[in-house]
Coordinates of C-alpha atoms and ligand atoms in Angstrom, one line a residue:
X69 CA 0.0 0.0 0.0
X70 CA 1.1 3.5 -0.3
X71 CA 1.4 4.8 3.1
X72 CA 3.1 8.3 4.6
X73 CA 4.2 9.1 8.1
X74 CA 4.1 12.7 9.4
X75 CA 6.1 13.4 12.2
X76 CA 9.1 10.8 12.2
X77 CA 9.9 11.2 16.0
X78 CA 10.4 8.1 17.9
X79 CA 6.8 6.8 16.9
X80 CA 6.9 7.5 13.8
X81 CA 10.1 6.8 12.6
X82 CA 9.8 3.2 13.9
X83 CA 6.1 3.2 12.7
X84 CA 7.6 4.1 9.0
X85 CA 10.2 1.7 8.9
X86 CA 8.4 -1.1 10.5
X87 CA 5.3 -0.4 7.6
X88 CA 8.1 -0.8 4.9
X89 CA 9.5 -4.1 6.5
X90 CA 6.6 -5.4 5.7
X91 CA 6.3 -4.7 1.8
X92 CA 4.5 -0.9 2.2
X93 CA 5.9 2.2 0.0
X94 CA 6.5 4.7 2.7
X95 CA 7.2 8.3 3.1
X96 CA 8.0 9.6 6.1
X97 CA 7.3 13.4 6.4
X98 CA 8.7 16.0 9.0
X99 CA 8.7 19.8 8.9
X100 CA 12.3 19.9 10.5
X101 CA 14.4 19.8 7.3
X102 CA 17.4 18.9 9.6
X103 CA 15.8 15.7 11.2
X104 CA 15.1 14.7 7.3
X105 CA 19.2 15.6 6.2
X106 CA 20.4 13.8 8.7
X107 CA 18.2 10.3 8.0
X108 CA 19.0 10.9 4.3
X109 CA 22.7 10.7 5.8
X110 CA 21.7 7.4 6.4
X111 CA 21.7 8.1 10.9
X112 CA 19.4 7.9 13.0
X113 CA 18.8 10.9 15.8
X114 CA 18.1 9.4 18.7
X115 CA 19.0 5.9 20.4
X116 CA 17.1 2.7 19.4
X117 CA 18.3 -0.8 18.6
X118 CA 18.2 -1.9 15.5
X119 CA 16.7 0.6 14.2
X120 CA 19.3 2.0 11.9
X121 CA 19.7 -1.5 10.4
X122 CA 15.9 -1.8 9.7
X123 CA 16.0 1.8 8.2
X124 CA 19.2 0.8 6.1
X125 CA 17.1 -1.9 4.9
X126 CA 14.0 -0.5 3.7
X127 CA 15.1 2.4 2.2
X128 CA 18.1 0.6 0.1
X129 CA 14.9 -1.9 -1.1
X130 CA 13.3 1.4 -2.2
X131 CA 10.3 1.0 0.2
X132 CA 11.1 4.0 2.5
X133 CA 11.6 7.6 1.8
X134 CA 12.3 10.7 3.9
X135 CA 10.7 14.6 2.7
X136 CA 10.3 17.7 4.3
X137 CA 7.5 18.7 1.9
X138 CA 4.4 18.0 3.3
X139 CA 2.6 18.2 0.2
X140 CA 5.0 15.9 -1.9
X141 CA 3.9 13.1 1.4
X142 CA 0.4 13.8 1.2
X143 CA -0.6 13.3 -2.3
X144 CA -1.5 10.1 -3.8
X145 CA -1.7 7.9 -0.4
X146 CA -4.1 5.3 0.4
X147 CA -3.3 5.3 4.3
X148 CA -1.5 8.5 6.7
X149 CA -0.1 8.2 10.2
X150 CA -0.5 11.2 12.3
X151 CA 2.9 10.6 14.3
X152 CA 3.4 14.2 15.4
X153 CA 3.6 15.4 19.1
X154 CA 1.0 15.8 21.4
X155 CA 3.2 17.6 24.5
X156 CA 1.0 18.7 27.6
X157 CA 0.1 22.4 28.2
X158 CA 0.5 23.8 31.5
X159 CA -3.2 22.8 32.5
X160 CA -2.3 19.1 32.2
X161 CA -4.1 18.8 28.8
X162 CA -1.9 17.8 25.5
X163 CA -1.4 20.4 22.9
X164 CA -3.1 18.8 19.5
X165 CA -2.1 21.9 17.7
X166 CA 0.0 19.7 15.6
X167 CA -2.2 17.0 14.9
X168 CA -5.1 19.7 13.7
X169 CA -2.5 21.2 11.4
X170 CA -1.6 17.9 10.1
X171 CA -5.6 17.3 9.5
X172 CA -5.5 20.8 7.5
X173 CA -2.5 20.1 5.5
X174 CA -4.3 16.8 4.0
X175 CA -7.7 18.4 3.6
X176 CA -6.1 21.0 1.4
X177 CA -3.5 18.6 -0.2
X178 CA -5.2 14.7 -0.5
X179 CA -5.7 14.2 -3.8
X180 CA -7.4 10.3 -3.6
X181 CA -9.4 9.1 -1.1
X182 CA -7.1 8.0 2.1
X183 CA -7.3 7.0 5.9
X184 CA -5.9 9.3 8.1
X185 CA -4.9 7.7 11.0
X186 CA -3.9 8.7 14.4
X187 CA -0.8 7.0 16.1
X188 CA 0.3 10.0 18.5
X189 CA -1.5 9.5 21.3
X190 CA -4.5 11.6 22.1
X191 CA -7.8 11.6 23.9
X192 CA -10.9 10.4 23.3
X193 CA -13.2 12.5 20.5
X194 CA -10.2 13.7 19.2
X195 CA -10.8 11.6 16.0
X196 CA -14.4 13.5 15.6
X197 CA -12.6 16.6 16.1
X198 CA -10.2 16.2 13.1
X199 CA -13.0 15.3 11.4
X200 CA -15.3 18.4 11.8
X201 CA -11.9 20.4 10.9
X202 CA -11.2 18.3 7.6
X203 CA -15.0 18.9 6.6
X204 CA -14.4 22.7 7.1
X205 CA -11.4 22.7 5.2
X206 CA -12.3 20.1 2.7
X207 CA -15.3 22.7 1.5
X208 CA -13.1 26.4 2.2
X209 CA -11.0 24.2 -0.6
X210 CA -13.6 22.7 -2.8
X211 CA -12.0 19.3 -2.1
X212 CA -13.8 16.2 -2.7
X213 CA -12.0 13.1 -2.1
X214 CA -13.0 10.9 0.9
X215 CA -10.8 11.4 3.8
X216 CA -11.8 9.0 6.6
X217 CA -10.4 9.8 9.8
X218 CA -9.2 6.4 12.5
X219 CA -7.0 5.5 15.4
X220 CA -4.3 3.1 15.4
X221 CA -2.7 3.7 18.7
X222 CA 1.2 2.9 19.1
X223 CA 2.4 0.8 22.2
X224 CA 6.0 0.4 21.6
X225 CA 8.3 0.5 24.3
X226 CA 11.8 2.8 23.9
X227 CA 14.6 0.5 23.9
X228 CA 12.5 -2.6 22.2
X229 CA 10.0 -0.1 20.0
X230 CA 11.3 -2.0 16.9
X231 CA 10.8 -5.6 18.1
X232 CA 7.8 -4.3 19.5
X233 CA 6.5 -2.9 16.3
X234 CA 7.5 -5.7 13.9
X235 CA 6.1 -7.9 16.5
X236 CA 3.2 -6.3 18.4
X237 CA 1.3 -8.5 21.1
X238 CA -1.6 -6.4 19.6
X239 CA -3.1 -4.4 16.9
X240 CA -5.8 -2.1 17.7
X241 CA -7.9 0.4 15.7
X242 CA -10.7 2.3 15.3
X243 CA -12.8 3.0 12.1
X244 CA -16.2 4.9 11.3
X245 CA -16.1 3.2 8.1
X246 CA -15.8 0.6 5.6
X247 CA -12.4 2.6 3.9
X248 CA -10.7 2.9 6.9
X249 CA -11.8 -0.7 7.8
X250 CA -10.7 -1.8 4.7
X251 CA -7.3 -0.3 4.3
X252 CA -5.9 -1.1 7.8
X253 CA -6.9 -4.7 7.2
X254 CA -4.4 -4.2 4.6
X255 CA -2.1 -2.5 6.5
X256 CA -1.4 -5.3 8.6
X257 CA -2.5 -8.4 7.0
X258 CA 1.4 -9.1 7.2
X259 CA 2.2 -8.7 10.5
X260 CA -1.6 -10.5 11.6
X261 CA -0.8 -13.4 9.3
X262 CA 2.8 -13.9 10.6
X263 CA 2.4 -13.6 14.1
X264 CA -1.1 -14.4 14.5
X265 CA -1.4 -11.6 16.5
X266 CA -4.8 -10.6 18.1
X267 CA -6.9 -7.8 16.6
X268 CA -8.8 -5.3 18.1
X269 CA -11.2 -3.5 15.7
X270 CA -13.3 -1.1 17.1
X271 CA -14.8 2.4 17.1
X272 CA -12.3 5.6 16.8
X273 CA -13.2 7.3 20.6
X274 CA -13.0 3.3 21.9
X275 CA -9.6 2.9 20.4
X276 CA -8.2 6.3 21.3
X277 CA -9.3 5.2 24.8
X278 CA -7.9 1.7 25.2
X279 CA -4.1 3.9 24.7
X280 CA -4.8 6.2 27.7
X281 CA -6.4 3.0 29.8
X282 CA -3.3 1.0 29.0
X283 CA -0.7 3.2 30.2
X284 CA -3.0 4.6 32.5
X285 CA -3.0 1.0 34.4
X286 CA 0.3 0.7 33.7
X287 CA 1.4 3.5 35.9
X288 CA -1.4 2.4 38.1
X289 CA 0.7 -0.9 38.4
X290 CA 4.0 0.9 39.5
X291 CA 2.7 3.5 41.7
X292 CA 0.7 0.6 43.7
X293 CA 3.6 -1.2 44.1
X294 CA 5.8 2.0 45.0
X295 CA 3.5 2.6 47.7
X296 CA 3.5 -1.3 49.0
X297 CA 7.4 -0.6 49.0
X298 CA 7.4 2.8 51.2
X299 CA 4.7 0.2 53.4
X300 CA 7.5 -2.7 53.1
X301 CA 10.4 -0.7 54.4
X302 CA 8.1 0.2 57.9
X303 CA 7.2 -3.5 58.6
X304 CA 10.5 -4.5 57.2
X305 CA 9.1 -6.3 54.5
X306 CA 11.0 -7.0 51.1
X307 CA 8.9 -5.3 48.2
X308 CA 10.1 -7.5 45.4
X309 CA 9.6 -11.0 46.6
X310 CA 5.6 -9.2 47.3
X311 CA 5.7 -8.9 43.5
X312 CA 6.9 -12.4 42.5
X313 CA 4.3 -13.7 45.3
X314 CA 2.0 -11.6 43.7
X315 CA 2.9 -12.2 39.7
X316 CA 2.6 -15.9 40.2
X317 CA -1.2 -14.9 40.2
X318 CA -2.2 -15.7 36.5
X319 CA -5.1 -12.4 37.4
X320 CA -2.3 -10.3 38.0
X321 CA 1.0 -11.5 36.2
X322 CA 4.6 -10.4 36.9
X323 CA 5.2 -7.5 34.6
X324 CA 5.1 -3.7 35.7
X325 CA 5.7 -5.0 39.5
X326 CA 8.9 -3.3 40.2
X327 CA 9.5 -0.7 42.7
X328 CA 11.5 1.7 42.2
X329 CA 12.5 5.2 41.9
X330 CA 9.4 5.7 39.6
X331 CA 8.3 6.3 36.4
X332 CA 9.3 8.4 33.6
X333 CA 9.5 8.7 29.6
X334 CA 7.7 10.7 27.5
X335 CA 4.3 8.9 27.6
X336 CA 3.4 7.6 30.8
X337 CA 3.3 11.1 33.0
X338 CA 2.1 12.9 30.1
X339 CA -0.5 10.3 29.0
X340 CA -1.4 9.9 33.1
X341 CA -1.7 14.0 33.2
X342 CA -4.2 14.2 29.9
X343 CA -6.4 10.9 31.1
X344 CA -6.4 12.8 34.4
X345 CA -7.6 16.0 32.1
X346 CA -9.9 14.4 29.9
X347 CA -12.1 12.8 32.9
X348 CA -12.5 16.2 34.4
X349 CA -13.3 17.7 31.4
X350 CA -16.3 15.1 30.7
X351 CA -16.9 15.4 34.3
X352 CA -15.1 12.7 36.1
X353 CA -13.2 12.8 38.9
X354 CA -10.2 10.3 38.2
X355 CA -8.8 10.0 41.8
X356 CA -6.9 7.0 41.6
X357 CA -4.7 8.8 38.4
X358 CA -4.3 11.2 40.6
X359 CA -2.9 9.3 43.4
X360 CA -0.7 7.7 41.2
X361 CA 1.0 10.5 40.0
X362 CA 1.7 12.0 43.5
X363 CA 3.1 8.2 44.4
X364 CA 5.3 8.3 41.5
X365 CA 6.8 12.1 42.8
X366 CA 6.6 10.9 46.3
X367 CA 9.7 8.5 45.4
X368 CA 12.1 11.0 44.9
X369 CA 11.2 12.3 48.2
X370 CA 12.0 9.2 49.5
X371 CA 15.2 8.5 48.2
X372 CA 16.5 12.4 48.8
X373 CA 15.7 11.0 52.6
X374 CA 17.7 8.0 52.7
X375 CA 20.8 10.6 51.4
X376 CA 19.8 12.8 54.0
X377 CA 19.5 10.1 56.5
X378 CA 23.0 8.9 55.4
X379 CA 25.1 12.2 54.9
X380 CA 23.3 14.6 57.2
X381 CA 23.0 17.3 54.8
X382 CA 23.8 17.7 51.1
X383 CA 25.6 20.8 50.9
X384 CA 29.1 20.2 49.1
X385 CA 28.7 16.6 49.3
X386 CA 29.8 14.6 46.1
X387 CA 26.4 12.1 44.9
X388 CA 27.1 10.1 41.7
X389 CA 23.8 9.2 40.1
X390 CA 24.1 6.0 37.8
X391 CA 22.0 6.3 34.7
X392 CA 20.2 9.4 33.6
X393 CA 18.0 8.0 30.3
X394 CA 14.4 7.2 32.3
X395 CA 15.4 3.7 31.4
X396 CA 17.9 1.4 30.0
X397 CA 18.6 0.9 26.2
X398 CA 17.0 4.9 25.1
X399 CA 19.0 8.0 25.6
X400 CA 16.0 10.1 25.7
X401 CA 15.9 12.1 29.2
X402 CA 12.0 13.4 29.2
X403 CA 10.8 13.3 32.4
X404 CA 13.9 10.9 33.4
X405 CA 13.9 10.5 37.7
X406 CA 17.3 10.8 37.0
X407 CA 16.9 14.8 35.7
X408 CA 14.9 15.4 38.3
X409 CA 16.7 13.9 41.1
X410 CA 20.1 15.7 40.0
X411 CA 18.0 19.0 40.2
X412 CA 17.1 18.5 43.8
X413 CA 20.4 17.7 45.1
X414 CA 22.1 20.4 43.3
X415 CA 19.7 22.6 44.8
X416 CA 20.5 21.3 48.5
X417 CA 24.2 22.3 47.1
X418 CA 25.7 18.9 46.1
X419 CA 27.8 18.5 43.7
X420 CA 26.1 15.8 41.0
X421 CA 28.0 13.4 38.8
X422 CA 26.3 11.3 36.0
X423 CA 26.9 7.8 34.8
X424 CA 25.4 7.2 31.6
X425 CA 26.7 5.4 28.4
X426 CA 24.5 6.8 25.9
X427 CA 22.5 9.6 26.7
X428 CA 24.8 12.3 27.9
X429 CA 24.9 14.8 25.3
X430 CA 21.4 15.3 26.5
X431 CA 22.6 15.6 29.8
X432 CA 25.3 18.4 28.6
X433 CA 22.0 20.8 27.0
X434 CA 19.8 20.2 29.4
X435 CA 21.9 20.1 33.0
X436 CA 25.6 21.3 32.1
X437 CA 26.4 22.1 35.7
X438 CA 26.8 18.1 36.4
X439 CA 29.8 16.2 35.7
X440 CA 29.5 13.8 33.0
X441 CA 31.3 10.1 32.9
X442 CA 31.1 8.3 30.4
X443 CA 33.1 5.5 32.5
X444 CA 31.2 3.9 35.3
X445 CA 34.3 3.7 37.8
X446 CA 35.6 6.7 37.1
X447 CA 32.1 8.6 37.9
X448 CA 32.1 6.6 41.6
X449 CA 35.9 7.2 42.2
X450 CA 35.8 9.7 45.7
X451 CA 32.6 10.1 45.3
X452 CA 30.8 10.3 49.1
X453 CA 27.1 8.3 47.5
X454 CA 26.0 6.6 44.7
X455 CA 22.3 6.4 43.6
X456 CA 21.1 3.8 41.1
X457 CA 18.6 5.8 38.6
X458 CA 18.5 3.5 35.5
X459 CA 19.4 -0.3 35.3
X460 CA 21.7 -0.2 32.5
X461 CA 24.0 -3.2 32.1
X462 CA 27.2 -1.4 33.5
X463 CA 25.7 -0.6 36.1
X464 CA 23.8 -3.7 37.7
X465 CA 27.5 -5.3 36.7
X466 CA 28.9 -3.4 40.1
X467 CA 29.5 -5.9 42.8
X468 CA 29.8 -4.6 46.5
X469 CA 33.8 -4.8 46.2
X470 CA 33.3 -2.1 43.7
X471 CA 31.7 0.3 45.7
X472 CA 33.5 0.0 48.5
X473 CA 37.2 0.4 46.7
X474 CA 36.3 3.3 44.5
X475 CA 33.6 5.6 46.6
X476 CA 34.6 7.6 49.6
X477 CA 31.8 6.9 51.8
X478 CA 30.0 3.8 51.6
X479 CA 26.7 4.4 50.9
X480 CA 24.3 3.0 48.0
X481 CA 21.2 3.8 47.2
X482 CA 19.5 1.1 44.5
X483 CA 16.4 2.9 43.2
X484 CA 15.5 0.0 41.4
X485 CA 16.7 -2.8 43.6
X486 CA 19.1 -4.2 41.4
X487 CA 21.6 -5.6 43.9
X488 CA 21.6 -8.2 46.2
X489 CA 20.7 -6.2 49.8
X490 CA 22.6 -9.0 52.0
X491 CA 25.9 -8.9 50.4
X492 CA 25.9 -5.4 50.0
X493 CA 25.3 -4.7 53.9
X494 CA 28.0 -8.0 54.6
X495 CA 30.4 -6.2 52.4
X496 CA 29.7 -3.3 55.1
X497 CA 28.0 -0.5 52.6
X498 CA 25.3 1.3 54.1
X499 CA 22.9 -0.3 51.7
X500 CA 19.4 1.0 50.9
X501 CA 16.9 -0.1 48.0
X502 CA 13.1 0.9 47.6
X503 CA 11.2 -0.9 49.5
X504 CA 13.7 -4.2 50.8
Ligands
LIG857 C1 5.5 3.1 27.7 C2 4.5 1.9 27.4 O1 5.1 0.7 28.0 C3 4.3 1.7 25.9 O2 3.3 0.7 25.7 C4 3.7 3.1 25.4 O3 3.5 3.0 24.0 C5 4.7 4.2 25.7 O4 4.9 4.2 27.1 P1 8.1 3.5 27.5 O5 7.8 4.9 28.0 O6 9.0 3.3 26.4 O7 6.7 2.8 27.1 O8 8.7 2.7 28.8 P2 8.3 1.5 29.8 O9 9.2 0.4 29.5 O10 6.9 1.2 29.8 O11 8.8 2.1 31.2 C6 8.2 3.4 31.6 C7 8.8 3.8 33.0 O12 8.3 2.9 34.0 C8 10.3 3.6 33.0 O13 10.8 4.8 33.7 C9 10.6 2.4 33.9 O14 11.8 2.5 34.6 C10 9.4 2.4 34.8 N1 9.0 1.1 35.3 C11 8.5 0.1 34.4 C12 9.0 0.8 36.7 O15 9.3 1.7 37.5 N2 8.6 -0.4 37.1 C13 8.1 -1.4 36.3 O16 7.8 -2.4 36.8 C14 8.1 -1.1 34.9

């Protein structure tokens, strides 16, 4: 099928290549001219694995192009991804600006009948709403081609987004018609035939919904078990043997159990903040989203206590935090506990170092006042505590003889419990994880 991509950010870059994988003729379309030079350069701007490889792939086979001309991308397409941002305005709300300007630019610009599809995530009705404004464009232009608007929402994990898109454990959508219907069928009649993966087709406000529900829980899923940890470490309880007690439970499963220093990334606390947002605004009151949101900022709190606790007070002290990415395997830094936790401290006057193998050019724009190692030893060396922020590989490699030869004073905090608690404390570091 002929399909374009607008907006080739982490979503939709994936999304692109992942369509051509499987056979597609795909542009992908951004207005920044410099994020389309440097993929026509043959890189990639941001961290993924295997990306660059699937990329390479599709675009030597002739199946994927890059533009920055959003008309050349729009004409003659049977299917469009809206892959553009959706970032959240003060109020909590995301901004779907972009995603209205995208539904202008192919009102005025289709020029066959095509599925526009929404991939960035947004809330419910926001399908009917493109539609009204494609309506209203579509007459101001004296267009007549069938533009059917659907949702096709994305739930691709950074770090894994291209196994996870190649091989989804499902494929949702939501049509209002028989086009639409139609034309995703045949978007991934690969990918369903292959895997046999399960198929949701629905209504567009249903599928827009099950996105926000999804990570919603999700979140719902860490913060409960944050909270059980803060619980754990006052009856002196050990939070993740709860959660493989617990996962055992075929109803409940073992994945999205782990305590830790929280959550972060660029979808779950602004997809938590607009499901919050959109259940006020049709009149809800979505109290446990709200909860979990003020669990997840609470952990910080807590582990800026145990430092406290440990080194009386921060001011001049020397705290290397390991990992700054909001997990392993991304460089991305949005809304990383990392960021936020070097903020604090250097505000109670410590001096912050950073550990990170791949994200810290990020780290250099966005916090240069931290001292950046790309070496893991020589970012603990004299350092008076070391915080575990993001589980990366080098890091949960550190044994206890580590820490103890190369920091000054002993003391580790494991924000996400990666280390075994007993042989830390018998190797005599003052030892603290979430929740053990
Ligand atoms: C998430 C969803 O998983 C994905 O389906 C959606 O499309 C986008 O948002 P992502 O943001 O890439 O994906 O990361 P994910 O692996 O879900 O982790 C999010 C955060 O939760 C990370 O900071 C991670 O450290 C944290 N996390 C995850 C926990 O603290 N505990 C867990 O048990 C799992």
């Amino acid at each position: 099928m002929k399909v374009a991509v607008i907006g080739v950010g982490h979503v939709g870059l994936v999304t692109a290549a992942a369509l051509a994988e499987w056979g597609h003729d795909v542009v992908g379309m951004d207005d920044d001219a410099e994020k389309i030079k440097t993929l026509e350069a043959g890189e990639v701007p941001f961290h993924e694995p295997g990306l660059l490889e699937l990329i390479e792939r599709n675009v030597d086979a002739g199946r994927l192009v890059f533009t920055s001309e959003a008309r050349e991308a729009i004409a003659d397409q049977e299917v469009i991804f809206v892959c553009v941002g959706t970032p959240s305005l003060p109020g909590g709300g995301p901004n779907l600006s972009y995603v209205e300007r995208v539904g202008r630019m192919v009102a005025a610009d289709a020029t066959d009948d095509v599925v526009l599809v929404e991939k960035s995530t947004v809330p419910a009705n926001t399908g009917q709403r493109l539609g009204q404004i494609i309506t209203h464009e579509q007459q101001r232009h004296g267009q007549r081609v069938q533009i059917s608007v659907a949702s096709n929402p994305e739930f691709l994990r950074e770090g894994t987004a291209v196994e996870d898109t190649l091989h989804p454990d499902r494929v949702v959508y939501g049509v209002s018609d028989d086009l639409a219907l139609e034309r995703l069928r045949g978007v991934y009649a690969h990918v369903v035939e292959q895997d046999g993966c399960p198929v949701v087709e629905t209504d567009v406000p249903t599928a827009e919904l099950i996105k926000h529900a999804s990570n919603g829980f999700l979140a719902t899923r860490i913060s409960f078990m944050n909270q059980v940890a803060r619980i754990c470490e006052r009856v002196g309880a050990d939070v993740d043997v709860v959660a493989e007690g617990m996962g055992h439970d075929a109803r409940i499963g073992p994945h999205f159990l782990r305590a830790g220093i929280g959550y972060g990334g660029s979808c779950f606390p602004k997809d938590v903040d607009a499901f919050i947002h959109l259940a006020r605004h049709v009149g809800e009151d979505f109290g446990i989203l709200e909860h979990v949101r003020e669990v997840n900022g609470s952990m910080l709190d807590l582990v800026v206590t145990k430092l406290r606790t440990e080194l009386w007070h921060l001011d001049q002290k020397v705290v290397t935090i390991l990992g700054a990415a909001f997990k392993p395997g991304t460089d991305d830094l949005r809304e990383a506990p990392a960021m936020h936790l070097a903020r604090r401290l250097m505000a109670e006057g410590a001096t912050v170092r950073m550990y990170d193998p791949v994200a810290l050019d990020g780290v250099a724009r966005e916090l240069p006042e931290v001292e950046r190692f790309d070496d893991v030893r020589a970012a603990l060396t004299d350092a008076h505590a070391a915080v575990v922020a993001t589980e990366w590989d080098e890091v949960t490699a550190l044994t206890a003889a580590d820490f103890r030869e190369l920091l000054d004073y002993p003391i580790v905090i494991d924000g996400r419990n990666v280390y075994e608690p007993a042989s830390m404390r018998d190797a005599g570091l003052h030892y603290h994880g979430i929740g053990r």
